Short mmCIF file of C-alpha atoms and ligand atoms in Angstrom, two decimals:
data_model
loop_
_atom_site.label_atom_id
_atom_site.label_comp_id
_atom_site.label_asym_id
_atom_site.label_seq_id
_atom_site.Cartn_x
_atom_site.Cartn_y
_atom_site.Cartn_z
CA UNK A 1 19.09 -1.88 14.01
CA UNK A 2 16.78 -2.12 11.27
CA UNK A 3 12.87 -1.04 11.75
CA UNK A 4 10.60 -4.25 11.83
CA UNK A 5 8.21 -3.62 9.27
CA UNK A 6 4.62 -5.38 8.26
CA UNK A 7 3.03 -4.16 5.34
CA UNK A 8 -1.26 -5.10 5.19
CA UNK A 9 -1.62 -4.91 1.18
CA UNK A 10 -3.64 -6.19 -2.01
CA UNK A 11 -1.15 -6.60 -4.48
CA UNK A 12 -1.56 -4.68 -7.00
CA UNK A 13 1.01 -2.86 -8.85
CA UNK A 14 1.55 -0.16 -6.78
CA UNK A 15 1.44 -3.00 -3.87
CA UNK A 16 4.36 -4.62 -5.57
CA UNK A 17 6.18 -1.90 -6.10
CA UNK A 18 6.14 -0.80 -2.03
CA UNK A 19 6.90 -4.78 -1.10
CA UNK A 20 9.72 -4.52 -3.69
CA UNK A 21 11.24 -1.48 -1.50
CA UNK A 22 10.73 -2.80 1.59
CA UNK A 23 12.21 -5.93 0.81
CA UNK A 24 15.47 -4.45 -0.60
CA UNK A 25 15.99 -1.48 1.41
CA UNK A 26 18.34 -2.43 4.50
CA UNK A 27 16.62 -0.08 6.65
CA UNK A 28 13.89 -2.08 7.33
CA UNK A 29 12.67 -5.93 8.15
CA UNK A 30 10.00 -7.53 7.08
CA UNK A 31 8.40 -9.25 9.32
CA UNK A 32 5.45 -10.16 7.42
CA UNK A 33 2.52 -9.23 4.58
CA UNK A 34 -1.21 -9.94 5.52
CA UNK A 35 -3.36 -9.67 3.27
CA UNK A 36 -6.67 -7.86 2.26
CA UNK A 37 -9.39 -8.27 -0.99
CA UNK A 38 -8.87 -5.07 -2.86
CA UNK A 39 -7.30 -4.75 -6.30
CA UNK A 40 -8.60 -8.13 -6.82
CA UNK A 41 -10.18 -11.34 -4.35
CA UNK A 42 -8.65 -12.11 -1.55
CA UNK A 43 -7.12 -15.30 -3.24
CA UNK A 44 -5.17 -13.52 -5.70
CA UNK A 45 -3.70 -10.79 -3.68
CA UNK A 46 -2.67 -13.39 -1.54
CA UNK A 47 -1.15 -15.78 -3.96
CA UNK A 48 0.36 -12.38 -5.53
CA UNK A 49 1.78 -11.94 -1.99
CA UNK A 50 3.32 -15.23 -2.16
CA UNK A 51 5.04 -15.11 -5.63
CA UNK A 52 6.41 -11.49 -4.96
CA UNK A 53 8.45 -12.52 -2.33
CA UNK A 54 9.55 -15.81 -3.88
CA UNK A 55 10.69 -13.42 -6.65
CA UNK A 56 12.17 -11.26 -3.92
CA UNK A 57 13.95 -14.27 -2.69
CA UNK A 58 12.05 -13.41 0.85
CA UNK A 59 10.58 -16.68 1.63
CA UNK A 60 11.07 -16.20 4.76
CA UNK A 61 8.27 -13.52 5.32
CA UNK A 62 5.63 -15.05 6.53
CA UNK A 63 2.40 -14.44 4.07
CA UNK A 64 -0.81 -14.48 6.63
CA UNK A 65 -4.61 -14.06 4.51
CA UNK A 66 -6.66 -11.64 5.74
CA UNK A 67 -10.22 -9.85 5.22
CA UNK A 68 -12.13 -10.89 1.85
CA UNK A 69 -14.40 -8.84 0.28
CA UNK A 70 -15.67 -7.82 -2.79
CA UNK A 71 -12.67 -6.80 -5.54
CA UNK A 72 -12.98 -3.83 -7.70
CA UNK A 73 -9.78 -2.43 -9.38
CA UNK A 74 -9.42 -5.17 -12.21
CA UNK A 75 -9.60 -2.42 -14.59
CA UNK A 76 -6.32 -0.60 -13.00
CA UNK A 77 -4.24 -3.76 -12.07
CA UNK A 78 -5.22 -6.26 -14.75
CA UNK A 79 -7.83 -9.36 -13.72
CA UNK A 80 -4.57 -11.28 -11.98
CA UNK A 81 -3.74 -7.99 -9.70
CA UNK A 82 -0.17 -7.88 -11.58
CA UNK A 83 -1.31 -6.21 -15.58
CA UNK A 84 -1.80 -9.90 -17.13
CA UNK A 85 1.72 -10.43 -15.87
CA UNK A 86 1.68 -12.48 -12.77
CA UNK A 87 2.63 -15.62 -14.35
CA UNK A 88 5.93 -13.95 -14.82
CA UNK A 89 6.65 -14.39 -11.31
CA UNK A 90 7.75 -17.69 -10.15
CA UNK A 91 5.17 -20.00 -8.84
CA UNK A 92 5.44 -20.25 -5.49
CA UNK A 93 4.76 -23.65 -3.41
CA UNK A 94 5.10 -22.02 0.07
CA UNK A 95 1.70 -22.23 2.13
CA UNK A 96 0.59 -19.12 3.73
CA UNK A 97 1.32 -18.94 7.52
CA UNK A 98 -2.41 -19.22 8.61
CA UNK A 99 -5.52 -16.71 8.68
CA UNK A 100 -5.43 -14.98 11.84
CA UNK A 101 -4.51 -11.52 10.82
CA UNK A 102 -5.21 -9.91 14.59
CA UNK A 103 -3.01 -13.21 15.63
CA UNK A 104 -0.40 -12.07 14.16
CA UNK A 105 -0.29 -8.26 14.75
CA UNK A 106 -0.52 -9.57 18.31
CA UNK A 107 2.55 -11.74 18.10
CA UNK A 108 4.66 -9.81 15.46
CA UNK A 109 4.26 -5.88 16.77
CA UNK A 110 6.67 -5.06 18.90
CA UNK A 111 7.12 -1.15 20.36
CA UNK A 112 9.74 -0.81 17.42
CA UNK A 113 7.24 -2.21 14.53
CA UNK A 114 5.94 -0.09 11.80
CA UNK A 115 3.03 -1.70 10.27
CA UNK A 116 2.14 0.39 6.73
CA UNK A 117 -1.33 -0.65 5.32
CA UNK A 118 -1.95 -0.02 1.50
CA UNK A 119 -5.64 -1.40 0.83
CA UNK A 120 -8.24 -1.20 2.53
CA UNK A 121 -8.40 -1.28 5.75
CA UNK A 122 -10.62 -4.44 7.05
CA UNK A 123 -7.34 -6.45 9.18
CA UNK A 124 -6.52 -3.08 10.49
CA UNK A 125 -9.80 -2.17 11.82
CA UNK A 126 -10.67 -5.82 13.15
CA UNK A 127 -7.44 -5.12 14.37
CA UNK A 128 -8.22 -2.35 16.40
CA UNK A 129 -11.38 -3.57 17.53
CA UNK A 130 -9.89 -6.65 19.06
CA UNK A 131 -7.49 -4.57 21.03
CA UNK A 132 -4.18 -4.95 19.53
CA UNK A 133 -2.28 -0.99 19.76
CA UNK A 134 0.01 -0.22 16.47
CA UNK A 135 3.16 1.75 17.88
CA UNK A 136 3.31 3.59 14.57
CA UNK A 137 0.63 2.76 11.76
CA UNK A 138 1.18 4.55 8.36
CA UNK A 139 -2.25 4.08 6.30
CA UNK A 140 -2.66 4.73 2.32
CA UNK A 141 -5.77 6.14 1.58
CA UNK A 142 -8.24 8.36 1.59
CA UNK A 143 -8.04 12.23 -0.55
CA UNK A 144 -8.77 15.77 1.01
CA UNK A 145 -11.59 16.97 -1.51
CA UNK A 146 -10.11 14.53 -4.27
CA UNK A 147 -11.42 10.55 -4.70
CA UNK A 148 -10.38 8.13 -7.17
CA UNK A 149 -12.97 5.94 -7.53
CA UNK A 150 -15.86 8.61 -6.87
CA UNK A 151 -15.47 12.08 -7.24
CA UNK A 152 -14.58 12.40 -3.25
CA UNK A 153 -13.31 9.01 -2.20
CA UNK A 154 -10.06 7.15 -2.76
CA UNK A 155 -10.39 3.45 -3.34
CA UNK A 156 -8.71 2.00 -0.46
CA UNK A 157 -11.07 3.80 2.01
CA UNK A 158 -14.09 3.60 -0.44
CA UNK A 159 -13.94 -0.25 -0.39
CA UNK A 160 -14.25 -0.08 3.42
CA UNK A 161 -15.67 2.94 4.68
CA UNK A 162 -16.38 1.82 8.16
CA UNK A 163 -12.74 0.25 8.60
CA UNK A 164 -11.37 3.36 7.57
CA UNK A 165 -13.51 5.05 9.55
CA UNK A 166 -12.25 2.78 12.93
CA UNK A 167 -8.74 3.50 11.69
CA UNK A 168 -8.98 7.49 11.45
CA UNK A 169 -10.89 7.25 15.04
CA UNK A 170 -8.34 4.80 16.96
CA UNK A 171 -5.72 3.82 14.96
CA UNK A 172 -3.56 7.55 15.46
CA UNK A 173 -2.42 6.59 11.36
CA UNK A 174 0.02 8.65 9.49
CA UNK A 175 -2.58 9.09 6.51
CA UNK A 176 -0.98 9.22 3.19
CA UNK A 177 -3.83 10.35 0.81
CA UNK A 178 -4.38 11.22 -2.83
CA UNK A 179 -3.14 14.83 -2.29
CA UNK A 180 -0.13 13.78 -2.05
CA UNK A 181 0.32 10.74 -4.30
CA UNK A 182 -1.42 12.23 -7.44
CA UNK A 183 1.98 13.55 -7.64
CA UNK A 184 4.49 11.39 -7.14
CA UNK A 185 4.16 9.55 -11.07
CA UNK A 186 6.25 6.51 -12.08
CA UNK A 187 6.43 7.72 -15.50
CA UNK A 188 7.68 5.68 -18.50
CA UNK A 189 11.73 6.91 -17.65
CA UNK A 190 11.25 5.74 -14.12
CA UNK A 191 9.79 2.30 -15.30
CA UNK A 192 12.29 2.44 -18.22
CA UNK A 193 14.89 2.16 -15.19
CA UNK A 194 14.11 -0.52 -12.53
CA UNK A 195 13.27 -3.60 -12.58
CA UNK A 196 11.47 -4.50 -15.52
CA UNK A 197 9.67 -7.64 -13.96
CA UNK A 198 7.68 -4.66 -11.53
CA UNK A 199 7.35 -2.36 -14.53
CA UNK A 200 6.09 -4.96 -16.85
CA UNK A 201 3.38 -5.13 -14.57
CA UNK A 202 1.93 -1.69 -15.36
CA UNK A 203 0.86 -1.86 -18.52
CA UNK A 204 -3.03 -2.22 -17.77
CA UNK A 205 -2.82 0.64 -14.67
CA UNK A 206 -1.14 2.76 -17.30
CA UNK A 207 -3.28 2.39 -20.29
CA UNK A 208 -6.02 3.09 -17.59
CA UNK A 209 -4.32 6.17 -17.30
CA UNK A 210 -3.40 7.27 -20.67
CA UNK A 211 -7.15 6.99 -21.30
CA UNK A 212 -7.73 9.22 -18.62
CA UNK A 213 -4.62 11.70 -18.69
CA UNK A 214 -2.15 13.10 -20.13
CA UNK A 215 0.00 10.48 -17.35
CA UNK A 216 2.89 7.57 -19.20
CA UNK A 217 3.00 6.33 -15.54
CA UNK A 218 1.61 5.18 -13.13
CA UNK A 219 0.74 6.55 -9.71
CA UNK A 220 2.90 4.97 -6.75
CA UNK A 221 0.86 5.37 -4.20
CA UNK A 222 2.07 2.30 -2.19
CA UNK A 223 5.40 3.01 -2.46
CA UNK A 224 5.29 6.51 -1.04
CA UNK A 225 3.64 5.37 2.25
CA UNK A 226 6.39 2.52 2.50
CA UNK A 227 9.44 4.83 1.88
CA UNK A 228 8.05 7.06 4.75
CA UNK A 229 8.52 3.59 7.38
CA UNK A 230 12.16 2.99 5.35
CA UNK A 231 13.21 7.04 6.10
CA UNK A 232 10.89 8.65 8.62
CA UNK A 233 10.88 12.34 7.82
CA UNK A 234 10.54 11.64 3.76
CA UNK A 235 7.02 12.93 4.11
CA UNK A 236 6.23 16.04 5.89
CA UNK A 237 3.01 16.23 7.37
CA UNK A 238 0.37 18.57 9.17
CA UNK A 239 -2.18 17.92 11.70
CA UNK A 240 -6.05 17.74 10.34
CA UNK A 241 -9.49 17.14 12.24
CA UNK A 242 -11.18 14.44 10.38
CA UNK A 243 -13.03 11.71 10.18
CA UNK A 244 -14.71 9.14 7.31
CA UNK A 245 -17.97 9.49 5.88
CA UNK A 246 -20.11 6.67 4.78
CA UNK A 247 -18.73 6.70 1.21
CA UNK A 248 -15.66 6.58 2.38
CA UNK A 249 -14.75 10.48 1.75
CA UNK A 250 -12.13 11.93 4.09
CA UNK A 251 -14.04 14.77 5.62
CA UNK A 252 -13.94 17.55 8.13
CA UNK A 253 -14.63 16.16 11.63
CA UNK A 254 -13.27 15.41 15.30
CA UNK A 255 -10.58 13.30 15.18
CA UNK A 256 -6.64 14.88 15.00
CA UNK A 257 -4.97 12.88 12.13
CA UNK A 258 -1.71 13.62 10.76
CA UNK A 259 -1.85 14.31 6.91
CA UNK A 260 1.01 13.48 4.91
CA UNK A 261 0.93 16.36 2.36
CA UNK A 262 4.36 16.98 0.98
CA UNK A 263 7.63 15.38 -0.05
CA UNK A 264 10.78 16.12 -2.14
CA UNK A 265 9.41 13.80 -5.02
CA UNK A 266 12.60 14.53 -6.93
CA UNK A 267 14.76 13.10 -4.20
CA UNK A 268 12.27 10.36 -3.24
CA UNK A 269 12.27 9.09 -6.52
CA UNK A 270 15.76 9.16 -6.88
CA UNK A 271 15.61 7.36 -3.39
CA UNK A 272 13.55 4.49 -5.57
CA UNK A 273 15.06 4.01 -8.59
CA UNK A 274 18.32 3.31 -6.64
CA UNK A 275 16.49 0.92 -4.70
CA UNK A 276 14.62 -0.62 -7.34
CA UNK A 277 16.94 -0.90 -9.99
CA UNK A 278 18.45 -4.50 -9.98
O1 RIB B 301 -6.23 4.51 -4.34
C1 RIB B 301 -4.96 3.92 -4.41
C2 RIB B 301 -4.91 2.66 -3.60
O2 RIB B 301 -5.90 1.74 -4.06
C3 RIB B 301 -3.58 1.91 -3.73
O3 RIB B 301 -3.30 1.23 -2.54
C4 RIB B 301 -3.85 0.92 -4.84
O4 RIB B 301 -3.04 -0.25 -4.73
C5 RIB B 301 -5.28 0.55 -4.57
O5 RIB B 301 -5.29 -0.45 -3.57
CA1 CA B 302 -2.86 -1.18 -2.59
#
């Protein structure tokens, strides 16, 4: 029986990349995307939302838009969310399924779902303020001692401090931070073999990095937090007391949370080129 599965996302390469998985690994079902500003406005991750899956040939996951708020990663992702390459995607005429993101947690998560959020986390947190309960929430974000968009916090829980804060406090996430995915690189062979529609989107996110490091990748963030809801175990995590600070920074504090912080990257990406070569 495969796992239902709703991913909360701003695509975004790395966002693509994770919905790409998803949607051809067997394991699991989509159920749905909602979306959230991030990467870029709430308009284009959600008509990025839309034309992945009509790529994917999945236009039968319901796309529902989420939380806006102010976009900030142009620089990483390209203005259109996909490196200048969105138009590569077909257009897609499909209308979104509606705007009432805690709606449709409340109808779609069952005590089998898996719902894996990879931008910030605004649906979540209204989310979890209106009452609805996530069976098993795995959350991308956040950096023990390490940020990415200030020296201590990671852009997904920077762009929404308070959300993530609501998250760490009641959402009992599997956190998949920066510790972890600062080393699991797409690099130029991995890109070389999957799809190239995906890896022609990274040429702005890894220019951004070339600038920065010695990196010919790209960081997959997304992806790793998706492959943990595909095979539960691929991430091996420990038990922290935390909580989020009003810059966002993961910090010391009251709250158990269990840290992803560890994986066979070798194996994992294996595990993804397989699934994301066509
Ligand atoms: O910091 C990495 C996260 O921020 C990823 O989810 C990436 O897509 C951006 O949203
Ligand atoms: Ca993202």
């Amino acid at each position: 029986m495969a796992i239902p599965l709703i991913i909360d996302t701003d695509p975004g390469v790395d966002d693509a990349f994770a919905i790409a998985l998803a949607a051809r690994s067997p394991e699991v079902e989509l159920k749905g995307l909602t979306t959230v500003f991030g990467n870029v406005s709430l308009d284009l991750t959600t008509r990025n939302a839309l034309r992945l899956l009509a790529y994917l040939g999945r236009t039968d996951v319901p796309v529902v838009r989420g939380a806006e708020g102010p976009s900030g990663a142009a620089d990483v992702h390209g203005e259109d969310g996909l490196g200048g390459q969105a138009h590569t995607l077909p257009e897609s005429d499909r209308e979104i399924f509606g705007d009432d993101v805690v709606g449709l947690f409340r109808e779609r998560v069952t005590p089998e779902t898996v719902v894996v959020a990879i931008g910030p986390q605004t649906n979540i947190a209204r989310a979890l303020d209106a009452g609805v309960e996530f069976p098993r929430l795995i959350v991308m974000g956040g950096g023990i001692g390490v940020g990415n968009t200030t020296e201590r916090a990671e852009f997904n829980f920077w762009a929404d401090p308070a959300a993530a804060r609501t998250v760490i406090r009641k959402g009992n996430p599997v956190v998949v931070p920066l510790n972890l995915t600062h080393r699991c690189i797409a690099d130029t062979e991995f890109l070389a073999k999957v799809d190239q529609t995906l890896s022609n989107f990274t040429g702005t996110y890894r220019a951004y990095l070339e600038n920065r490091s010695e990196n010919t990748g790209i960081y997959i963030h997304d992806a790793v937090a998706v492959a943990e809801a595909i095979v539960p175990g691929t991430l091996r995590t420990k038990t922290y007391l935390l909580d989020v600070d009003d810059d966002g920074a993961l910090v010391e504090g009251n709250h158990q949370v269990e840290v992803a912080e560890d994986c066979d990257w070798p194996a994992l990406r294996a595990f993804m080129e397989q699934r994301l070569s066509v």
